[in-house]
Amino acid sequence: MTASARPSPAPSHHHRLFAGFGGRARDAHAGMFGLARHADWYESVPGRLARPLYRQIAKDVAAAGLPDDGLVLDVGTGPGRLPRLIAERCPTLRIQGIDLSEQMIRRAQSSLAGADVAPGRITYQVADVAALPHADDSVDLVVSSLSLHHWADVPAGLTEIARVLRPNGSAWIYDVRPVLARIVPEARRDGINVTLQPLASGEPRRRGLARLFSRAGRGLIGRLTVPPR
Ligand SMILES: C[S@@+](CC[C@H](N)C(=O)[O-])C[C@H]1O[C@@H](n2cnc3c(N)ncnc32)[C@H](O)[C@@H]1O
């Protein structure tokens, strides 16, 4: 069943915020106000700053004890750096990255050419989190980094993520903590029993900007866990 076939949940904070601006503002936000069309720049600047976060997520995935050939879905993958890092640490997993932006997905696909990854282990696809192209109960682990705050319809996205998870699966959404904190009561009202945690510690010491981000990011970023439906 797709999100559109379900009864609509109560409008969320995000919905209410964007309702006042109309569809164009929602589209602009989902497209990162034009940045989603500049995938090369995104990868070289913000993508570099967020490396400690990607490393932490890859480490969390490696510790999850997923079965060989297990499927990890990265929602809002952008230029697809996180799937490549996960594949380096966990070569037996399959990783799919989806993103609303065609430019980001093209960038992600072209970067696979130089990556040390077995053919077919990583795939990228244009898709909306609110209408995932996956079958029910088909994904072992969903991850997402710094994407939820751009979603036009957060409740629909969370409902879709819960739908595609296998019965013993889990989803970890990493994003800015104040945004995630606002989502918690709304998701629970919609019957999705999410939990919010601070980022796990243990990232090795970094230098320069990455170190700054590492310190600041640790307090700023949280992890929202979404259970299967
Ligand atoms: C700030 S970028 C983060 C990219 C990547 N996860 C990272 O950490 O580098 C946010 C991404 O979310 C994507 N996005 C926004 N709304 C989306 C939606 N409804 N479904 C899927 N992806 C979406 C954008 O196209 C963009 O690539």
mmCIF file of C-alpha atoms in Angstrom, residues 10-27 29-30 33 148-155 178-179 182-183 186:
data_model
loop_
_atom_site.group_PDB
_atom_site.id
_atom_site.type_symbol
_atom_site.label_atom_id
_atom_site.label_comp_id
_atom_site.label_asym_id
_atom_site.label_seq_id
_atom_site.Cartn_x
_atom_site.Cartn_y
_atom_site.Cartn_z
ATOM 1 C CA ALA A 10 -3.472 15.245 11.190
ATOM 2 C CA PRO A 11 -1.399 18.099 9.688
ATOM 3 C CA SER A 12 2.059 18.206 11.262
ATOM 4 C CA HIS A 13 4.031 21.225 12.444
ATOM 5 C CA HIS A 14 5.977 20.994 9.181
ATOM 6 C CA HIS A 15 2.709 20.839 7.209
ATOM 7 C CA ARG A 16 1.288 23.818 9.063
ATOM 8 C CA LEU A 17 4.509 25.787 8.611
ATOM 9 C CA PHE A 18 4.568 25.234 4.845
ATOM 10 C CA ALA A 19 0.793 25.450 4.346
ATOM 11 C CA GLY A 20 1.108 29.209 4.692
ATOM 12 C CA PHE A 21 3.706 29.416 1.926
ATOM 13 C CA GLY A 22 2.018 27.086 -0.549
ATOM 14 C CA GLY A 23 3.415 24.404 -2.833
ATOM 15 C CA ARG A 24 6.264 26.461 -4.302
ATOM 16 C CA ALA A 25 7.879 27.044 -0.898
ATOM 17 C CA ARG A 26 7.522 23.345 -0.052
ATOM 18 C CA ASP A 27 9.171 22.425 -3.370
ATOM 19 C CA HIS A 29 12.659 23.499 0.662
ATOM 20 C CA ALA A 30 12.675 19.919 -0.630
ATOM 21 C CA PHE A 33 16.517 26.150 -2.229
ATOM 22 C CA LEU A 148 14.150 14.840 7.139
ATOM 23 C CA HIS A 149 14.164 18.605 7.744
ATOM 24 C CA HIS A 150 13.635 19.007 3.962
ATOM 25 C CA TRP A 151 10.741 16.540 3.602
ATOM 26 C CA ALA A 152 7.498 18.216 2.509
ATOM 27 C CA ASP A 153 5.381 15.570 4.278
ATOM 28 C CA VAL A 154 7.204 14.125 7.302
ATOM 29 C CA PRO A 155 4.296 11.949 8.602
ATOM 30 C CA PRO A 178 15.292 20.372 17.790
ATOM 31 C CA VAL A 179 13.584 19.361 14.517
ATOM 32 C CA ARG A 182 9.203 18.372 17.417
ATOM 33 C CA ILE A 183 8.504 15.320 15.250
ATOM 34 C CA GLU A 186 3.433 14.223 16.095
#
